[in-house]
Coordinates of C-alpha atoms in Angstrom, one line a residue:
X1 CA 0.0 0.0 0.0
X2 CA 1.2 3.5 -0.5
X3 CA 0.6 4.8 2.8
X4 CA 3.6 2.4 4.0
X5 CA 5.4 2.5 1.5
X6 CA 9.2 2.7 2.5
X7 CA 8.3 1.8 5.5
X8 CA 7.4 -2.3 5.5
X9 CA 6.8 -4.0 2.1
X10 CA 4.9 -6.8 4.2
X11 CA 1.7 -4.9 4.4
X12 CA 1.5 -4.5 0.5
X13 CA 1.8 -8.3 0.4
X14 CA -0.5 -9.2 2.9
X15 CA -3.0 -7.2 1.0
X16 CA -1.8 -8.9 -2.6
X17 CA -1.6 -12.3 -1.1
X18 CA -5.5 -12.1 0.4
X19 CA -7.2 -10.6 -2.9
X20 CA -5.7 -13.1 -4.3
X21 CA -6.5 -15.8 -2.9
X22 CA -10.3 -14.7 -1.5
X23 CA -8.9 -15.4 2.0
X24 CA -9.2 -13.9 5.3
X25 CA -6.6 -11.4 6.6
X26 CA -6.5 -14.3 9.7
X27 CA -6.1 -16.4 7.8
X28 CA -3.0 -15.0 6.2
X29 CA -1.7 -14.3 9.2
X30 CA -2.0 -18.0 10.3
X31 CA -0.4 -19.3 6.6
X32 CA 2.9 -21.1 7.0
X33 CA 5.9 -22.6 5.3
X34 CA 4.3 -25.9 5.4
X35 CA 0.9 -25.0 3.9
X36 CA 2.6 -23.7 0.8
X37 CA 2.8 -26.3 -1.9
X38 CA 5.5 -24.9 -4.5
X39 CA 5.5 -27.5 -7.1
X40 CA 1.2 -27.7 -7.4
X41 CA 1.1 -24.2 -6.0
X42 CA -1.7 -25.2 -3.8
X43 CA -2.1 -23.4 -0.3
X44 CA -3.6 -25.5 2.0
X45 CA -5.5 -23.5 4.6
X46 CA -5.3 -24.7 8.2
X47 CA -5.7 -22.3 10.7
X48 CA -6.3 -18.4 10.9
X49 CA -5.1 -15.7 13.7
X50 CA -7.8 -14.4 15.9
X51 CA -7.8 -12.4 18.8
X52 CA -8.5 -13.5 22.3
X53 CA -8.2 -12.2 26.1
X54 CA -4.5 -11.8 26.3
X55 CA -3.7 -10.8 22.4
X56 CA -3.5 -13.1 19.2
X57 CA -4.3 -16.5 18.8
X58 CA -4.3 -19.3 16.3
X59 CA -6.6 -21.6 15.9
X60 CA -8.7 -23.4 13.0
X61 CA -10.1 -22.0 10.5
X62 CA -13.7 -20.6 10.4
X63 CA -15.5 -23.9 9.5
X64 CA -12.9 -25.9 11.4
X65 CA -11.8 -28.1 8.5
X66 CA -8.5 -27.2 6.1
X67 CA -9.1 -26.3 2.7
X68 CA -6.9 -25.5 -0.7
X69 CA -6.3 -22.6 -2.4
X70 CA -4.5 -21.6 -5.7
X71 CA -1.9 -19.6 -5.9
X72 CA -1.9 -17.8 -9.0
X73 CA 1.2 -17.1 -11.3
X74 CA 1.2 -13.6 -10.5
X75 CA 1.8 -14.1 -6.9
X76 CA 4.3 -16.8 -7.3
X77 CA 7.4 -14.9 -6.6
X78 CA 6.3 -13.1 -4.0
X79 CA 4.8 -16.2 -2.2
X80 CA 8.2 -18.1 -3.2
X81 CA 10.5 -15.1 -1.2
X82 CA 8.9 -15.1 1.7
X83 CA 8.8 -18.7 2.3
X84 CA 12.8 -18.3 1.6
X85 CA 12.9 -15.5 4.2
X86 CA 10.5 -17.3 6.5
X87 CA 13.3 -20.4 6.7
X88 CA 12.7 -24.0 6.3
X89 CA 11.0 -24.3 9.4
X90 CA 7.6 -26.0 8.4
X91 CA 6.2 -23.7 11.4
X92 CA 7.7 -20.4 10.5
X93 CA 4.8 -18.0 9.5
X94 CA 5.2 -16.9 5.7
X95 CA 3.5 -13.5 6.7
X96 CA 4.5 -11.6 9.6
X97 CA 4.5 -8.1 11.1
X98 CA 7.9 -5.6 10.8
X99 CA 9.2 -7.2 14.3
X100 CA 7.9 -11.2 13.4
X101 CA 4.6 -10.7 15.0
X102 CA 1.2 -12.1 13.7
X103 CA -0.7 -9.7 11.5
X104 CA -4.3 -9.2 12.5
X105 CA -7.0 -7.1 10.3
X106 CA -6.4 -4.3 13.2
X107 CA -3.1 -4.0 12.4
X108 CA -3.1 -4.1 9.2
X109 CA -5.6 -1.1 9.1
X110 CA -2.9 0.7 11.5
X111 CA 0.1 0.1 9.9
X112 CA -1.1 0.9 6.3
X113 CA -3.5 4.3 7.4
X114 CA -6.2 2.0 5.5
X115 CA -9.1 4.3 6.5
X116 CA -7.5 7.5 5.1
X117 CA -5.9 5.8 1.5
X118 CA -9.6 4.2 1.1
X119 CA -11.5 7.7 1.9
X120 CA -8.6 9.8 -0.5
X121 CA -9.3 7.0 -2.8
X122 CA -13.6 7.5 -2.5
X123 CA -14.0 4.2 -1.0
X124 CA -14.4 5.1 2.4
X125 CA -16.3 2.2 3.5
X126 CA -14.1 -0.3 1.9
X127 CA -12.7 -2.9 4.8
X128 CA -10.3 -5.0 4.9
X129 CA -12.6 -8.1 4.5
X130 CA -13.4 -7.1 1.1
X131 CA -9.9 -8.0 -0.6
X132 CA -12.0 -11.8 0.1
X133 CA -15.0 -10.4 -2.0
X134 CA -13.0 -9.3 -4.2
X135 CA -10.8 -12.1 -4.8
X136 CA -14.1 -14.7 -5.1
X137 CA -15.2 -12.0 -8.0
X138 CA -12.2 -11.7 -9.9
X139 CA -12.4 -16.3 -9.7
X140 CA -16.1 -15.5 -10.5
X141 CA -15.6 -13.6 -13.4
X142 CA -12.4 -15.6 -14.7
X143 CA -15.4 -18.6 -14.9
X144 CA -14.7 -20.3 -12.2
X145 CA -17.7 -22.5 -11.5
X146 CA -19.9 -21.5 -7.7
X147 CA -19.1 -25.0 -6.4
X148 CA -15.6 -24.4 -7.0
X149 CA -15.3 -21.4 -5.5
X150 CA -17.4 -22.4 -2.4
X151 CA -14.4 -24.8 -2.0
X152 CA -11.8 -22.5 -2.0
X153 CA -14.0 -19.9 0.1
X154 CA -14.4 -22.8 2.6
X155 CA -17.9 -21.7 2.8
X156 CA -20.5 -24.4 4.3
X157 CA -23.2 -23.4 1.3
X158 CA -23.1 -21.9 -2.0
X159 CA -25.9 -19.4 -1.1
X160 CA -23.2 -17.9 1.1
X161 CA -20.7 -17.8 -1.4
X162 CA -23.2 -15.8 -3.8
X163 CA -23.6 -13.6 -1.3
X164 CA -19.7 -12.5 -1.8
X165 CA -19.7 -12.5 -5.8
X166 CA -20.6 -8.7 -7.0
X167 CA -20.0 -8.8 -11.0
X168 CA -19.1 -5.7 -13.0
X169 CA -20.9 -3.9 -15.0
X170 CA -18.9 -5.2 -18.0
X171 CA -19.3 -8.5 -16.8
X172 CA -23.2 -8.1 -16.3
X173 CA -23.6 -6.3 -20.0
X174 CA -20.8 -9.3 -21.4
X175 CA -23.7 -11.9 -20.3
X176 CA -26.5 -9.8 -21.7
X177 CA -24.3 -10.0 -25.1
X178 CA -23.9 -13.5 -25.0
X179 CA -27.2 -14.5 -24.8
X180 CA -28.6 -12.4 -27.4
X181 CA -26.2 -14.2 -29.7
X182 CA -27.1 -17.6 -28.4
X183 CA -31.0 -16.6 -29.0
X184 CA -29.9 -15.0 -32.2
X185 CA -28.2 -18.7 -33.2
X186 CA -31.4 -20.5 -32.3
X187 CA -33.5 -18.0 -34.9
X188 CA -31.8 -17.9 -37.4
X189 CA -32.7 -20.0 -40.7
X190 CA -31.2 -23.3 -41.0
X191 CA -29.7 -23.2 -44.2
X192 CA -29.8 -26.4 -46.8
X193 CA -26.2 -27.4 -47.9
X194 CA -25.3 -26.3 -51.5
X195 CA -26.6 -28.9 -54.0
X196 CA -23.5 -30.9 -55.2
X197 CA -22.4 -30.7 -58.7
X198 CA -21.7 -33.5 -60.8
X199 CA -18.8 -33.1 -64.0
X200 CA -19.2 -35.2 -66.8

Protein backbone atom coordinates (compact mmCIF):
# COMPACT_ATOMS: atom_id res chain seq x y z
CA UNK A 1 0.00 0.00 0.00
CA UNK A 2 1.18 3.50 -0.52
CA UNK A 3 0.59 4.77 2.81
CA UNK A 4 3.64 2.43 4.01
CA UNK A 5 5.44 2.55 1.51
CA UNK A 6 9.16 2.74 2.47
CA UNK A 7 8.32 1.76 5.50
CA UNK A 8 7.36 -2.32 5.47
CA UNK A 9 6.77 -3.98 2.09
CA UNK A 10 4.94 -6.80 4.23
CA UNK A 11 1.75 -4.91 4.35
CA UNK A 12 1.53 -4.46 0.51
CA UNK A 13 1.79 -8.34 0.41
CA UNK A 14 -0.50 -9.23 2.88
CA UNK A 15 -2.96 -7.19 1.00
CA UNK A 16 -1.78 -8.85 -2.62
CA UNK A 17 -1.61 -12.26 -1.14
CA UNK A 18 -5.52 -12.09 0.40
CA UNK A 19 -7.18 -10.64 -2.91
CA UNK A 20 -5.71 -13.13 -4.32
CA UNK A 21 -6.49 -15.81 -2.89
CA UNK A 22 -10.26 -14.66 -1.49
CA UNK A 23 -8.86 -15.41 2.01
CA UNK A 24 -9.22 -13.86 5.32
CA UNK A 25 -6.63 -11.42 6.55
CA UNK A 26 -6.48 -14.34 9.73
CA UNK A 27 -6.07 -16.35 7.83
CA UNK A 28 -2.98 -15.02 6.21
CA UNK A 29 -1.66 -14.28 9.21
CA UNK A 30 -2.02 -18.04 10.27
CA UNK A 31 -0.36 -19.35 6.60
CA UNK A 32 2.90 -21.11 7.03
CA UNK A 33 5.86 -22.59 5.26
CA UNK A 34 4.32 -25.90 5.36
CA UNK A 35 0.86 -24.96 3.91
CA UNK A 36 2.64 -23.67 0.77
CA UNK A 37 2.75 -26.29 -1.90
CA UNK A 38 5.53 -24.90 -4.51
CA UNK A 39 5.46 -27.52 -7.08
CA UNK A 40 1.20 -27.71 -7.42
CA UNK A 41 1.05 -24.15 -6.01
CA UNK A 42 -1.69 -25.23 -3.83
CA UNK A 43 -2.10 -23.45 -0.27
CA UNK A 44 -3.60 -25.50 1.97
CA UNK A 45 -5.54 -23.54 4.58
CA UNK A 46 -5.31 -24.71 8.22
CA UNK A 47 -5.71 -22.28 10.71
CA UNK A 48 -6.27 -18.36 10.95
CA UNK A 49 -5.07 -15.65 13.69
CA UNK A 50 -7.84 -14.42 15.88
CA UNK A 51 -7.75 -12.43 18.81
CA UNK A 52 -8.50 -13.52 22.35
CA UNK A 53 -8.16 -12.20 26.08
CA UNK A 54 -4.51 -11.81 26.29
CA UNK A 55 -3.68 -10.78 22.45
CA UNK A 56 -3.55 -13.08 19.22
CA UNK A 57 -4.31 -16.54 18.79
CA UNK A 58 -4.32 -19.35 16.30
CA UNK A 59 -6.56 -21.62 15.89
CA UNK A 60 -8.69 -23.41 13.02
CA UNK A 61 -10.06 -22.05 10.54
CA UNK A 62 -13.67 -20.60 10.45
CA UNK A 63 -15.45 -23.92 9.46
CA UNK A 64 -12.93 -25.94 11.36
CA UNK A 65 -11.76 -28.10 8.52
CA UNK A 66 -8.48 -27.17 6.13
CA UNK A 67 -9.13 -26.35 2.72
CA UNK A 68 -6.87 -25.50 -0.75
CA UNK A 69 -6.35 -22.58 -2.39
CA UNK A 70 -4.50 -21.58 -5.66
CA UNK A 71 -1.90 -19.60 -5.89
CA UNK A 72 -1.90 -17.80 -8.97
CA UNK A 73 1.22 -17.06 -11.26
CA UNK A 74 1.22 -13.61 -10.48
CA UNK A 75 1.85 -14.07 -6.86
CA UNK A 76 4.28 -16.76 -7.28
CA UNK A 77 7.39 -14.86 -6.61
CA UNK A 78 6.29 -13.07 -3.98
CA UNK A 79 4.81 -16.16 -2.22
CA UNK A 80 8.19 -18.13 -3.16
CA UNK A 81 10.45 -15.06 -1.21
CA UNK A 82 8.86 -15.13 1.72
CA UNK A 83 8.78 -18.70 2.30
CA UNK A 84 12.82 -18.25 1.59
CA UNK A 85 12.89 -15.48 4.20
CA UNK A 86 10.52 -17.33 6.52
CA UNK A 87 13.26 -20.42 6.71
CA UNK A 88 12.74 -24.00 6.34
CA UNK A 89 11.00 -24.35 9.39
CA UNK A 90 7.55 -26.00 8.39
CA UNK A 91 6.17 -23.71 11.44
CA UNK A 92 7.67 -20.36 10.46
CA UNK A 93 4.76 -18.02 9.49
CA UNK A 94 5.19 -16.93 5.73
CA UNK A 95 3.47 -13.46 6.74
CA UNK A 96 4.54 -11.60 9.60
CA UNK A 97 4.47 -8.05 11.09
CA UNK A 98 7.94 -5.62 10.83
CA UNK A 99 9.18 -7.24 14.31
CA UNK A 100 7.88 -11.24 13.35
CA UNK A 101 4.58 -10.68 15.01
CA UNK A 102 1.16 -12.09 13.70
CA UNK A 103 -0.66 -9.66 11.48
CA UNK A 104 -4.30 -9.20 12.51
CA UNK A 105 -6.97 -7.13 10.28
CA UNK A 106 -6.41 -4.26 13.19
CA UNK A 107 -3.11 -3.98 12.42
CA UNK A 108 -3.12 -4.07 9.19
CA UNK A 109 -5.64 -1.08 9.08
CA UNK A 110 -2.94 0.74 11.48
CA UNK A 111 0.11 0.12 9.94
CA UNK A 112 -1.06 0.91 6.29
CA UNK A 113 -3.53 4.26 7.40
CA UNK A 114 -6.16 1.95 5.54
CA UNK A 115 -9.14 4.31 6.47
CA UNK A 116 -7.52 7.50 5.08
CA UNK A 117 -5.86 5.76 1.52
CA UNK A 118 -9.60 4.18 1.10
CA UNK A 119 -11.48 7.71 1.91
CA UNK A 120 -8.63 9.75 -0.51
CA UNK A 121 -9.27 6.99 -2.81
CA UNK A 122 -13.63 7.50 -2.51
CA UNK A 123 -14.03 4.22 -0.99
CA UNK A 124 -14.41 5.05 2.43
CA UNK A 125 -16.31 2.25 3.55
CA UNK A 126 -14.08 -0.35 1.85
CA UNK A 127 -12.68 -2.94 4.84
CA UNK A 128 -10.27 -4.97 4.90
CA UNK A 129 -12.59 -8.12 4.48
CA UNK A 130 -13.35 -7.05 1.13
CA UNK A 131 -9.95 -8.03 -0.55
CA UNK A 132 -12.03 -11.84 0.09
CA UNK A 133 -15.01 -10.38 -1.95
CA UNK A 134 -12.99 -9.28 -4.21
CA UNK A 135 -10.85 -12.07 -4.77
CA UNK A 136 -14.09 -14.66 -5.13
CA UNK A 137 -15.25 -11.97 -8.03
CA UNK A 138 -12.17 -11.68 -9.88
CA UNK A 139 -12.36 -16.34 -9.71
CA UNK A 140 -16.06 -15.52 -10.50
CA UNK A 141 -15.62 -13.65 -13.36
CA UNK A 142 -12.37 -15.63 -14.67
CA UNK A 143 -15.43 -18.59 -14.89
CA UNK A 144 -14.66 -20.31 -12.16
CA UNK A 145 -17.75 -22.54 -11.45
CA UNK A 146 -19.85 -21.49 -7.74
CA UNK A 147 -19.14 -25.04 -6.44
CA UNK A 148 -15.59 -24.43 -6.96
CA UNK A 149 -15.29 -21.38 -5.49
CA UNK A 150 -17.39 -22.36 -2.41
CA UNK A 151 -14.41 -24.84 -2.01
CA UNK A 152 -11.80 -22.48 -1.98
CA UNK A 153 -13.99 -19.91 0.09
CA UNK A 154 -14.40 -22.79 2.55
CA UNK A 155 -17.94 -21.68 2.76
CA UNK A 156 -20.49 -24.38 4.27
CA UNK A 157 -23.18 -23.36 1.29
CA UNK A 158 -23.13 -21.91 -1.99
CA UNK A 159 -25.90 -19.37 -1.13
CA UNK A 160 -23.18 -17.89 1.11
CA UNK A 161 -20.67 -17.84 -1.45
CA UNK A 162 -23.15 -15.82 -3.79
CA UNK A 163 -23.55 -13.59 -1.27
CA UNK A 164 -19.74 -12.55 -1.80
CA UNK A 165 -19.71 -12.51 -5.75
CA UNK A 166 -20.63 -8.70 -7.00
CA UNK A 167 -20.02 -8.79 -11.01
CA UNK A 168 -19.06 -5.69 -12.95
CA UNK A 169 -20.94 -3.95 -15.01
CA UNK A 170 -18.92 -5.16 -18.02
CA UNK A 171 -19.31 -8.47 -16.83
CA UNK A 172 -23.17 -8.05 -16.25
CA UNK A 173 -23.63 -6.28 -19.98
CA UNK A 174 -20.78 -9.34 -21.43
CA UNK A 175 -23.71 -11.86 -20.27
CA UNK A 176 -26.53 -9.81 -21.67
CA UNK A 177 -24.32 -10.01 -25.05
CA UNK A 178 -23.87 -13.52 -25.03
CA UNK A 179 -27.24 -14.48 -24.81
CA UNK A 180 -28.64 -12.41 -27.40
CA UNK A 181 -26.20 -14.16 -29.69
CA UNK A 182 -27.07 -17.57 -28.43
CA UNK A 183 -30.99 -16.64 -28.96
CA UNK A 184 -29.95 -15.03 -32.20
CA UNK A 185 -28.17 -18.67 -33.17
CA UNK A 186 -31.42 -20.53 -32.33
CA UNK A 187 -33.49 -17.95 -34.86
CA UNK A 188 -31.75 -17.90 -37.40
CA UNK A 189 -32.72 -19.98 -40.66
CA UNK A 190 -31.18 -23.29 -40.96
CA UNK A 191 -29.69 -23.17 -44.22
CA UNK A 192 -29.85 -26.38 -46.83
CA UNK A 193 -26.21 -27.42 -47.94
CA UNK A 194 -25.33 -26.26 -51.48
CA UNK A 195 -26.61 -28.94 -54.04
CA UNK A 196 -23.49 -30.91 -55.25
CA UNK A 197 -22.43 -30.72 -58.73
CA UNK A 198 -21.68 -33.54 -60.76
CA UNK A 199 -18.79 -33.11 -64.02
CA UNK A 200 -19.20 -35.18 -66.84
Amino acid sequence: MAASHGEYRGWGEVVLFAACTAARIGEVSGCRVGDIDTTNWIWTVRRQTTPAPGGLVDKGTKVKRARQVPIIEEIRPLVAQRVLAAGPDPDARVFTGPRGGRVSTAVLRDATRWDDVVTKLGYEHLRRHDLRHTGLTWFADAGVQVHILRKIAGHGSLTTTQRYLHPDVHKITAAGAALSAHLTALRAPRSLPSPIAVVR
